[in-house]
PDB file of C-alpha atoms in Angstrom:
ATOM      1  CA  UNK C 819     -21.878   7.816 -28.091  1.00 50.00           C
ATOM      2  CA  UNK C 820     -20.881   5.589 -31.006  1.00 53.00           C
ATOM      3  CA  UNK C 821     -17.351   6.886 -30.711  1.00 58.00           C
ATOM      4  CA  UNK C 822     -17.519   5.733 -27.237  1.00 61.00           C
ATOM      5  CA  UNK C 823     -18.405   2.225 -27.466  1.00 58.00           C
ATOM      6  CA  UNK C 824     -15.721   2.127 -30.054  1.00 74.00           C
ATOM      7  CA  UNK C 825     -13.279   2.891 -27.644  1.00 83.00           C
ATOM      8  CA  UNK C 826     -14.991   0.474 -25.383  1.00 85.00           C
ATOM      9  CA  UNK C 827     -14.381  -2.303 -28.165  1.00 85.00           C
ATOM     10  CA  UNK C 828     -10.766  -1.377 -28.577  1.00 90.00           C
ATOM     11  CA  UNK C 829     -10.047  -1.845 -25.269  1.00 91.00           C
ATOM     12  CA  UNK C 830     -11.882  -5.269 -25.099  1.00 89.00           C
ATOM     13  CA  UNK C 831      -9.555  -5.912 -28.070  1.00 90.00           C
ATOM     14  CA  UNK C 832      -6.443  -5.281 -25.879  1.00 92.00           C
ATOM     15  CA  UNK C 833      -7.763  -7.423 -23.439  1.00 92.00           C
ATOM     16  CA  UNK C 834      -8.251 -10.272 -25.593  1.00 89.00           C
ATOM     17  CA  UNK C 835      -4.907  -9.966 -26.931  1.00 92.00           C
ATOM     18  CA  UNK C 836      -3.327  -9.642 -23.773  1.00 90.00           C
ATOM     19  CA  UNK C 837      -4.763 -13.112 -22.516  1.00 88.00           C
ATOM     20  CA  UNK C 838      -3.955 -14.958 -25.838  1.00 88.00           C
ATOM     21  CA  UNK C 839      -0.509 -13.602 -25.222  1.00 89.00           C
ATOM     22  CA  UNK C 840       0.035 -14.723 -21.486  1.00 85.00           C
ATOM     23  CA  UNK C 841      -2.220 -17.774 -22.355  1.00 84.00           C
ATOM     24  CA  UNK C 842       1.116 -19.240 -25.079  1.00 81.00           C
ATOM     25  CA  UNK C 843       3.433 -17.339 -21.676  1.00 77.00           C
ATOM     26  CA  UNK C 844       1.699 -19.904 -19.573  1.00 74.00           C
ATOM     27  CA  UNK C 845       1.958 -23.037 -22.186  1.00 71.00           C
ATOM     28  CA  UNK C 846       5.695 -22.051 -23.322  1.00 69.00           C
ATOM     29  CA  UNK C 847       7.501 -19.835 -20.537  1.00 73.00           C
ATOM     30  CA  UNK C 848       7.957 -17.666 -23.176  1.00 77.00           C
ATOM     31  CA  UNK C 849       9.488 -14.181 -21.149  1.00 80.00           C
ATOM     32  CA  UNK C 850       9.042 -11.548 -24.207  1.00 87.00           C
ATOM     33  CA  UNK C 851       5.716 -13.045 -24.486  1.00 85.00           C
ATOM     34  CA  UNK C 852       4.373 -12.200 -20.937  1.00 85.00           C
ATOM     35  CA  UNK C 853       6.193  -8.803 -21.043  1.00 88.00           C
ATOM     36  CA  UNK C 854       4.021  -8.031 -23.907  1.00 91.00           C
ATOM     37  CA  UNK C 855       1.106  -9.484 -22.359  1.00 91.00           C
ATOM     38  CA  UNK C 856       2.034  -7.046 -19.514  1.00 92.00           C
ATOM     39  CA  UNK C 857       2.331  -3.719 -21.132  1.00 93.00           C
ATOM     40  CA  UNK C 858      -1.459  -4.726 -23.402  1.00 93.00           C
ATOM     41  CA  UNK C 859      -3.606  -5.064 -20.284  1.00 93.00           C
ATOM     42  CA  UNK C 860      -1.854  -2.210 -18.764  1.00 94.00           C
ATOM     43  CA  UNK C 861      -2.771  -0.050 -22.260  1.00 95.00           C
ATOM     44  CA  UNK C 862      -6.196  -1.506 -21.588  1.00 93.00           C
ATOM     45  CA  UNK C 863      -6.279  -0.929 -17.865  1.00 94.00           C
ATOM     46  CA  UNK C 864      -5.300   2.942 -18.584  1.00 95.00           C
ATOM     47  CA  UNK C 865      -7.650   3.609 -21.553  1.00 94.00           C
ATOM     48  CA  UNK C 866     -10.514   2.008 -19.366  1.00 93.00           C
ATOM     49  CA  UNK C 867      -9.531   4.514 -16.388  1.00 93.00           C
ATOM     50  CA  UNK C 868      -9.557   7.186 -19.260  1.00 93.00           C
ATOM     51  CA  UNK C 869     -12.892   6.373 -20.356  1.00 91.00           C
ATOM     52  CA  UNK C 870     -14.499   5.917 -17.170  1.00 89.00           C
ATOM     53  CA  UNK C 871     -13.168   9.638 -16.168  1.00 89.00           C
ATOM     54  CA  UNK C 872     -14.093  11.157 -19.642  1.00 88.00           C
ATOM     55  CA  UNK C 873     -18.042   9.458 -19.190  1.00 85.00           C
ATOM     56  CA  UNK C 874     -18.090  10.618 -15.742  1.00 84.00           C
ATOM     57  CA  UNK C 875     -17.097  14.550 -16.612  1.00 85.00           C
ATOM     58  CA  UNK C 876     -19.504  14.236 -19.409  1.00 81.00           C
ATOM     59  CA  UNK C 877     -22.478  12.896 -17.760  1.00 77.00           C
ATOM     60  CA  UNK C 878     -21.308  15.688 -14.909  1.00 77.00           C
ATOM     61  CA  UNK C 879     -21.218  12.994 -12.169  1.00 74.00           C
ATOM     62  CA  UNK C 880     -19.808   9.625 -11.068  1.00 74.00           C
ATOM     63  CA  UNK C 881     -21.310   6.687 -13.062  1.00 77.00           C
ATOM     64  CA  UNK C 882     -21.774   4.135 -10.291  1.00 73.00           C
ATOM     65  CA  UNK C 883     -25.783   4.895 -10.040  1.00 66.00           C
ATOM     66  CA  UNK C 884     -26.951   2.065 -11.952  1.00 70.00           C
ATOM     67  CA  UNK C 885     -26.043  -2.267 -12.613  1.00 71.00           C
ATOM     68  CA  UNK C 886     -24.222  -1.604 -15.833  1.00 76.00           C
ATOM     69  CA  UNK C 887     -22.188   1.656 -14.483  1.00 79.00           C
ATOM     70  CA  UNK C 888     -21.112  -0.312 -11.611  1.00 81.00           C
ATOM     71  CA  UNK C 889     -19.925  -2.995 -13.533  1.00 84.00           C
ATOM     72  CA  UNK C 890     -17.889  -0.588 -15.278  1.00 87.00           C
ATOM     73  CA  UNK C 891     -16.356   0.376 -12.096  1.00 87.00           C
ATOM     74  CA  UNK C 892     -15.928  -3.334 -10.771  1.00 88.00           C
ATOM     75  CA  UNK C 893     -13.898  -4.475 -13.675  1.00 90.00           C
ATOM     76  CA  UNK C 894     -11.824  -1.174 -13.638  1.00 91.00           C
ATOM     77  CA  UNK C 895     -10.843  -1.917  -9.851  1.00 91.00           C
ATOM     78  CA  UNK C 896     -10.329  -5.522 -10.436  1.00 91.00           C
ATOM     79  CA  UNK C 897      -7.831  -4.771 -13.093  1.00 92.00           C
ATOM     80  CA  UNK C 898      -6.090  -2.667 -11.631  1.00 92.00           C
ATOM     81  CA  UNK C 899      -6.057  -4.345  -8.276  1.00 90.00           C
ATOM     82  CA  UNK C 900      -4.884  -7.644 -10.383  1.00 89.00           C
ATOM     83  CA  UNK C 901      -1.961  -5.458 -11.824  1.00 91.00           C
ATOM     84  CA  UNK C 902      -0.875  -4.408  -8.517  1.00 90.00           C
ATOM     85  CA  UNK C 903      -1.062  -7.916  -7.157  1.00 85.00           C
ATOM     86  CA  UNK C 904       0.996  -9.248 -10.542  1.00 87.00           C
ATOM     87  CA  UNK C 905       3.893  -6.781  -9.801  1.00 84.00           C
ATOM     88  CA  UNK C 906       3.420  -7.712  -6.082  1.00 81.00           C
ATOM     89  CA  UNK C 907       3.451 -11.646  -6.260  1.00 77.00           C
ATOM     90  CA  UNK C 908       4.660 -12.327  -9.848  1.00 75.00           C
ATOM     91  CA  UNK C 909       1.927 -15.028 -10.377  1.00 79.00           C
ATOM     92  CA  UNK C 910       0.849 -15.428 -13.734  1.00 81.00           C
ATOM     93  CA  UNK C 911      -1.822 -17.842 -13.583  1.00 81.00           C
ATOM     94  CA  UNK C 912      -3.825 -15.474 -11.025  1.00 83.00           C
ATOM     95  CA  UNK C 913      -2.827 -12.190 -12.893  1.00 88.00           C
ATOM     96  CA  UNK C 914      -5.028 -14.125 -15.692  1.00 87.00           C
ATOM     97  CA  UNK C 915      -7.563 -14.584 -13.470  1.00 86.00           C
ATOM     98  CA  UNK C 916      -7.953 -10.705 -13.088  1.00 89.00           C
ATOM     99  CA  UNK C 917      -7.571 -10.052 -16.442  1.00 90.00           C
ATOM    100  CA  UNK C 918     -10.291 -12.708 -17.600  1.00 89.00           C
ATOM    101  CA  UNK C 919     -12.225 -11.882 -15.014  1.00 88.00           C
ATOM    102  CA  UNK C 920     -12.179  -7.917 -16.164  1.00 89.00           C
ATOM    103  CA  UNK C 921     -12.601  -8.603 -19.956  1.00 89.00           C
ATOM    104  CA  UNK C 922     -15.703 -10.640 -18.915  1.00 87.00           C
ATOM    105  CA  UNK C 923     -17.141  -7.785 -16.852  1.00 87.00           C
ATOM    106  CA  UNK C 924     -16.374  -5.012 -19.203  1.00 88.00           C
ATOM    107  CA  UNK C 925     -17.806  -7.229 -22.183  1.00 86.00           C
ATOM    108  CA  UNK C 926     -21.329  -6.979 -20.159  1.00 81.00           C
ATOM    109  CA  UNK C 927     -20.925  -3.921 -19.958  1.00 82.00           C
ATOM    110  CA  UNK C 928     -20.001  -2.924 -23.948  1.00 80.00           C
ATOM    111  CA  UNK C 929     -22.760  -4.930 -25.222  1.00 76.00           C
ATOM    112  CA  UNK C 930     -25.670  -4.085 -22.219  1.00 65.00           C
ATOM    113  CA  UNK C 931     -28.189  -2.221 -22.748  1.00 60.00           C
ATOM    114  CA  UNK C 932     -26.230   1.023 -21.675  1.00 57.00           C
ATOM    115  CA  UNK C 933     -27.624   4.149 -22.225  1.00 55.00           C
ATOM    116  CA  UNK C 934     -25.934   7.544 -20.714  1.00 53.00           C
ATOM    117  CA  UNK C 935     -28.051  10.106 -19.430  1.00 54.00           C
ATOM    118  CA  UNK C 936     -26.804  13.340 -17.347  1.00 52.00           C
ATOM    119  CA  UNK C 937     -29.594  13.024 -15.332  1.00 48.00           C
ATOM    120  CA  UNK C 938     -31.108   9.884 -13.849  1.00 49.00           C
ATOM    121  CA  UNK C 939     -34.068   9.024 -11.463  1.00 47.00           C
ATOM    122  CA  UNK C 940     -31.602   8.931  -8.276  1.00 47.00           C
ATOM    123  CA  UNK C 941     -29.821  12.223  -9.397  1.00 44.00           C
ATOM    124  CA  UNK C 942     -32.318  14.272  -8.001  1.00 45.00           C
ATOM    125  CA  UNK C 943     -31.395  13.083  -4.363  1.00 44.00           C
ATOM    126  CA  UNK C 944     -27.662  12.107  -5.231  1.00 46.00           C
ATOM    127  CA  UNK C 945     -25.606  12.617  -2.331  1.00 56.00           C
ATOM    128  CA  UNK C 946     -22.425  12.098  -0.611  1.00 62.00           C
ATOM    129  CA  UNK C 947     -23.822   9.305   1.811  1.00 67.00           C
ATOM    130  CA  UNK C 948     -25.130   7.431  -1.106  1.00 73.00           C
ATOM    131  CA  UNK C 949     -22.041   7.597  -3.119  1.00 74.00           C
ATOM    132  CA  UNK C 950     -20.207   6.290   0.141  1.00 74.00           C
ATOM    133  CA  UNK C 951     -22.500   3.546   0.446  1.00 80.00           C
ATOM    134  CA  UNK C 952     -22.253   2.226  -3.174  1.00 80.00           C
ATOM    135  CA  UNK C 953     -18.077   2.783  -3.715  1.00 82.00           C
ATOM    136  CA  UNK C 954     -17.935   0.674  -0.209  1.00 84.00           C
ATOM    137  CA  UNK C 955     -20.028  -2.050  -1.610  1.00 87.00           C
ATOM    138  CA  UNK C 956     -18.042  -2.512  -5.055  1.00 87.00           C
ATOM    139  CA  UNK C 957     -14.623  -2.032  -2.772  1.00 88.00           C
ATOM    140  CA  UNK C 958     -16.703  -5.484  -0.650  1.00 90.00           C
ATOM    141  CA  UNK C 959     -16.983  -7.115  -4.185  1.00 91.00           C
ATOM    142  CA  UNK C 960     -13.353  -6.732  -5.173  1.00 90.00           C
ATOM    143  CA  UNK C 961     -11.926  -8.115  -1.731  1.00 91.00           C
ATOM    144  CA  UNK C 962     -14.848 -11.005  -2.131  1.00 93.00           C
ATOM    145  CA  UNK C 963     -13.100 -11.537  -5.415  1.00 92.00           C
ATOM    146  CA  UNK C 964      -9.433 -11.419  -4.385  1.00 91.00           C
ATOM    147  CA  UNK C 965     -10.896 -13.770  -1.993  1.00 93.00           C
ATOM    148  CA  UNK C 966     -12.122 -16.468  -4.132  1.00 93.00           C
ATOM    149  CA  UNK C 967      -9.327 -16.007  -6.323  1.00 91.00           C
ATOM    150  CA  UNK C 968      -7.096 -17.395  -3.141  1.00 91.00           C
ATOM    151  CA  UNK C 969      -9.617 -19.643  -2.271  1.00 93.00           C
ATOM    152  CA  UNK C 970      -9.252 -21.518  -5.817  1.00 92.00           C
ATOM    153  CA  UNK C 971      -5.510 -21.340  -5.848  1.00 90.00           C
ATOM    154  CA  UNK C 972      -5.860 -22.961  -2.107  1.00 92.00           C
ATOM    155  CA  UNK C 973      -7.980 -26.046  -3.421  1.00 92.00           C
ATOM    156  CA  UNK C 974      -5.255 -26.571  -6.613  1.00 89.00           C
ATOM    157  CA  UNK C 975      -2.422 -26.516  -4.104  1.00 89.00           C
ATOM    158  CA  UNK C 976      -4.198 -28.475  -1.573  1.00 90.00           C
ATOM    159  CA  UNK C 977      -4.636 -30.912  -4.287  1.00 90.00           C
ATOM    160  CA  UNK C 978      -1.322 -30.832  -5.618  1.00 86.00           C
ATOM    161  CA  UNK C 979      -0.030 -31.531  -1.969  1.00 89.00           C
ATOM    162  CA  UNK C 980      -2.447 -34.385  -1.289  1.00 87.00           C
ATOM    163  CA  UNK C 981      -1.491 -35.917  -4.534  1.00 82.00           C
ATOM    164  CA  UNK C 982       2.439 -35.211  -3.817  1.00 82.00           C
ATOM    165  CA  UNK C 983       2.292 -33.438  -7.740  1.00 79.00           C
ATOM    166  CA  UNK C 984       4.886 -30.631  -7.811  1.00 78.00           C
ATOM    167  CA  UNK C 985       4.541 -29.871 -11.046  1.00 72.00           C
ATOM    168  CA  UNK C 986       5.105 -26.013 -12.676  1.00 70.00           C
ATOM    169  CA  UNK C 987       1.493 -25.464 -11.804  1.00 70.00           C
ATOM    170  CA  UNK C 988       2.385 -25.962  -7.958  1.00 71.00           C
ATOM    171  CA  UNK C 989       5.727 -23.495  -8.580  1.00 72.00           C
ATOM    172  CA  UNK C 990       3.542 -21.334 -10.406  1.00 73.00           C
ATOM    173  CA  UNK C 991       1.172 -20.365  -7.646  1.00 76.00           C
ATOM    174  CA  UNK C 992       1.254 -19.039  -4.087  1.00 74.00           C
ATOM    175  CA  UNK C 993       1.966 -21.269  -1.150  1.00 83.00           C
ATOM    176  CA  UNK C 994      -0.987 -22.804   0.326  1.00 88.00           C
ATOM    177  CA  UNK C 995      -0.156 -21.093   3.538  1.00 88.00           C
ATOM    178  CA  UNK C 996      -0.319 -17.556   1.272  1.00 87.00           C
ATOM    179  CA  UNK C 997      -3.463 -18.132  -0.077  1.00 88.00           C
ATOM    180  CA  UNK C 998      -4.756 -19.035   3.070  1.00 90.00           C
ATOM    181  CA  UNK C 999      -4.076 -16.482   5.091  1.00 88.00           C
ATOM    182  CA  UNK C1000      -5.137 -14.035   1.767  1.00 89.00           C
ATOM    183  CA  UNK C1001      -8.255 -15.763   1.469  1.00 92.00           C
ATOM    184  CA  UNK C1002      -9.696 -15.577   5.289  1.00 90.00           C
ATOM    185  CA  UNK C1003      -8.550 -11.892   5.930  1.00 89.00           C
ATOM    186  CA  UNK C1004      -9.712 -10.339   2.463  1.00 91.00           C
ATOM    187  CA  UNK C1005     -13.291 -11.645   3.236  1.00 92.00           C
ATOM    188  CA  UNK C1006     -13.109 -10.230   6.882  1.00 90.00           C
ATOM    189  CA  UNK C1007     -12.496  -6.733   4.968  1.00 89.00           C
ATOM    190  CA  UNK C1008     -14.886  -7.453   2.342  1.00 89.00           C
ATOM    191  CA  UNK C1009     -17.465  -8.531   4.888  1.00 90.00           C
ATOM    192  CA  UNK C1010     -16.932  -5.615   7.176  1.00 87.00           C
ATOM    193  CA  UNK C1011     -16.999  -3.057   3.929  1.00 88.00           C
ATOM    194  CA  UNK C1012     -20.190  -4.493   3.112  1.00 89.00           C
ATOM    195  CA  UNK C1013     -21.702  -4.254   6.412  1.00 87.00           C
ATOM    196  CA  UNK C1014     -21.183  -0.458   6.611  1.00 83.00           C
ATOM    197  CA  UNK C1015     -22.286  -0.130   3.081  1.00 85.00           C
ATOM    198  CA  UNK C1016     -25.370  -1.432   4.104  1.00 86.00           C
ATOM    199  CA  UNK C1017     -25.950   0.499   7.223  1.00 80.00           C
ATOM    200  CA  UNK C1018     -25.434   3.710   5.092  1.00 77.00           C
ATOM    201  CA  UNK C1019     -27.722   2.493   2.419  1.00 80.00           C
ATOM    202  CA  UNK C1020     -30.558   1.638   4.917  1.00 80.00           C
ATOM    203  CA  UNK C1021     -30.169   5.546   6.466  1.00 75.00           C
ATOM    204  CA  UNK C1022     -29.931   6.431   3.328  1.00 75.00           C
ATOM    205  CA  UNK C1023     -33.118   4.527   2.246  1.00 76.00           C
ATOM    206  CA  UNK C1024     -34.932   5.139   5.558  1.00 75.00           C
ATOM    207  CA  UNK C1025     -34.846   8.808   4.657  1.00 71.00           C
ATOM    208  CA  UNK C1026     -36.263   8.315   1.395  1.00 69.00           C
ATOM    209  CA  UNK C1027     -38.823   4.942   1.429  1.00 70.00           C
ATOM    210  CA  UNK C1028     -39.446   4.734   5.530  1.00 73.00           C
ATOM    211  CA  UNK C1029     -39.274   1.097   6.540  1.00 76.00           C
ATOM    212  CA  UNK C1030     -40.883   0.109   3.376  1.00 74.00           C
ATOM    213  CA  UNK C1031     -37.023  -0.447   2.240  1.00 76.00           C
ATOM    214  CA  UNK C1032     -36.793  -3.943   4.370  1.00 77.00           C
ATOM    215  CA  UNK C1033     -38.848  -5.267   1.464  1.00 76.00           C
ATOM    216  CA  UNK C1034     -36.716  -4.084  -1.245  1.00 76.00           C
ATOM    217  CA  UNK C1035     -35.589  -7.563  -3.033  1.00 77.00           C
ATOM    218  CA  UNK C1036     -32.040  -5.927  -3.226  1.00 78.00           C
ATOM    219  CA  UNK C1037     -31.414  -5.337   0.507  1.00 80.00           C
ATOM    220  CA  UNK C1038     -33.112  -8.872   1.098  1.00 84.00           C
ATOM    221  CA  UNK C1039     -31.038 -10.452  -1.188  1.00 85.00           C
ATOM    222  CA  UNK C1040     -27.701  -8.768   0.183  1.00 85.00           C
ATOM    223  CA  UNK C1041     -28.557  -9.358   4.169  1.00 87.00           C
ATOM    224  CA  UNK C1042     -28.908 -13.026   2.894  1.00 90.00           C
ATOM    225  CA  UNK C1043     -25.627 -13.181   1.041  1.00 90.00           C
ATOM    226  CA  UNK C1044     -23.984 -11.484   4.779  1.00 91.00           C
ATOM    227  CA  UNK C1045     -25.969 -14.116   6.290  1.00 93.00           C
ATOM    228  CA  UNK C1046     -24.347 -16.909   4.566  1.00 93.00           C
ATOM    229  CA  UNK C1047     -20.827 -15.159   5.043  1.00 92.00           C
ATOM    230  CA  UNK C1048     -21.331 -14.652   8.638  1.00 90.00           C
ATOM    231  CA  UNK C1049     -22.408 -18.770   8.432  1.00 91.00           C
ATOM    232  CA  UNK C1050     -19.215 -19.690   6.951  1.00 90.00           C
ATOM    233  CA  UNK C1051     -16.799 -17.912   9.310  1.00 88.00           C
ATOM    234  CA  UNK C1052     -19.046 -19.870  11.916  1.00 88.00           C
ATOM    235  CA  UNK C1053     -18.199 -22.977  10.429  1.00 88.00           C
ATOM    236  CA  UNK C1054     -14.768 -22.123  10.315  1.00 85.00           C
ATOM    237  CA  UNK C1055     -14.389 -21.752  13.779  1.00 82.00           C
ATOM    238  CA  UNK C1056     -16.082 -24.850  14.919  1.00 85.00           C
ATOM    239  CA  UNK C1057     -15.694 -27.754  11.833  1.00 78.00           C
ATOM    240  CA  UNK C1058     -11.560 -25.527  11.421  1.00 77.00           C
ATOM    241  CA  UNK C1059     -11.786 -27.355   7.783  1.00 85.00           C
ATOM    242  CA  UNK C1060     -10.399 -24.567   5.509  1.00 90.00           C
ATOM    243  CA  UNK C1061     -10.303 -26.664   2.063  1.00 91.00           C
ATOM    244  CA  UNK C1062     -14.329 -26.509   2.772  1.00 91.00           C
ATOM    245  CA  UNK C1063     -14.004 -23.613   3.697  1.00 92.00           C
ATOM    246  CA  UNK C1064     -12.808 -22.249   0.395  1.00 93.00           C
ATOM    247  CA  UNK C1065     -15.525 -24.345  -1.667  1.00 94.00           C
ATOM    248  CA  UNK C1066     -18.332 -22.802   0.281  1.00 95.00           C
ATOM    249  CA  UNK C1067     -16.395 -19.337  -0.258  1.00 94.00           C
ATOM    250  CA  UNK C1068     -16.908 -19.827  -3.853  1.00 95.00           C
ATOM    251  CA  UNK C1069     -20.110 -20.400  -3.739  1.00 95.00           C
ATOM    252  CA  UNK C1070     -21.703 -17.928  -1.698  1.00 95.00           C
ATOM    253  CA  UNK C1071     -19.496 -15.484  -3.909  1.00 94.00           C
ATOM    254  CA  UNK C1072     -21.319 -17.058  -7.287  1.00 93.00           C
ATOM    255  CA  UNK C1073     -24.283 -16.221  -4.906  1.00 92.00           C
ATOM    256  CA  UNK C1074     -23.367 -12.638  -4.228  1.00 90.00           C
ATOM    257  CA  UNK C1075     -23.062 -11.696  -8.140  1.00 88.00           C
ATOM    258  CA  UNK C1076     -26.276 -13.309  -8.997  1.00 87.00           C
ATOM    259  CA  UNK C1077     -27.789 -10.913  -6.465  1.00 84.00           C
ATOM    260  CA  UNK C1078     -25.807  -8.284  -7.633  1.00 81.00           C
ATOM    261  CA  UNK C1079     -26.060  -8.774 -11.215  1.00 77.00           C
ATOM    262  CA  UNK C1080     -29.880 -10.302 -11.639  1.00 75.00           C
ATOM    263  CA  UNK C1081     -31.809  -9.580  -8.135  1.00 68.00           C
ATOM    264  CA  UNK C1082     -30.973  -5.583  -8.198  1.00 62.00           C
ATOM    265  CA  UNK C1083     -33.095  -6.157 -11.480  1.00 60.00           C
ATOM    266  CA  UNK C1084     -35.822  -6.242  -9.437  1.00 60.00           C
ATOM    267  CA  UNK C1085     -34.932  -3.495  -6.797  1.00 61.00           C
ATOM    268  CA  UNK C1086     -35.805   0.391  -7.217  1.00 56.00           C
ATOM    269  CA  UNK C1087     -33.623   1.357  -3.968  1.00 56.00           C
ATOM    270  CA  UNK C1088     -31.826   3.155  -6.230  1.00 53.00           C
ATOM    271  CA  UNK C1089     -33.789   4.899  -8.325  1.00 48.00           C
ATOM    272  CA  UNK C1090     -35.999   7.135  -6.732  1.00 43.00           C
ATOM    273  CA  UNK C1091     -37.190  10.648  -8.161  1.00 39.00           C
ATOM    274  CA  UNK C1092     -39.278  13.145  -6.471  1.00 36.00           C
TER     275      UNK C1092
END
């Protein structure tokens, strides 16, 4: 798999070059740099998708069973969403945040302790229920990220309006109303997607582990995050402070990612064998 590692390094290089050229465009407003950065990122994204498909074919399974494989798929979904979002909104700053996040996640995957195995412990009972459970969770994470991205934009635009600072940054981002609507709507969709994922995961876990599943660190951590999001919506409904809602949204997302990246390591939920 050394050749595969080299291809991952090349993809990272393309992302780095794309970010560098995009940064130049953000500072100097160069149309040519904007096009070059876009095509560099598109090339990297295409190679990443092709590599992901190749790994799946080589392993004979969908590569989403481990944490690092999930990070790979997560970064792929992030960059695809970012490209679509950029073509729709034409916001370079938002696009740069998408690319930066995909770059960081793909770096974690590339230089992480990843080993490719055709058969993993979970493969013995891999079924459609588990695939849907993991896929919906990854979709929820992408929706959370989009919500947080717009939360950051909302905070920036709120600050610009409050200080009457109508600079280039102000006009390069979405309106505060667009940021608000997208932040709330994508978060609602993300929570719903995660709730369905949790329900399917518990069904699978009860079949394999029984009630012991409710003692699993990952399950408890995910339920805790969902409760935090539920409390966030209650806060928005009662206090009606969108500005604080945006900040709490960012904080909970960080907790959510910590749960996914670190608490998952204490879990044996997806690694059962006969």
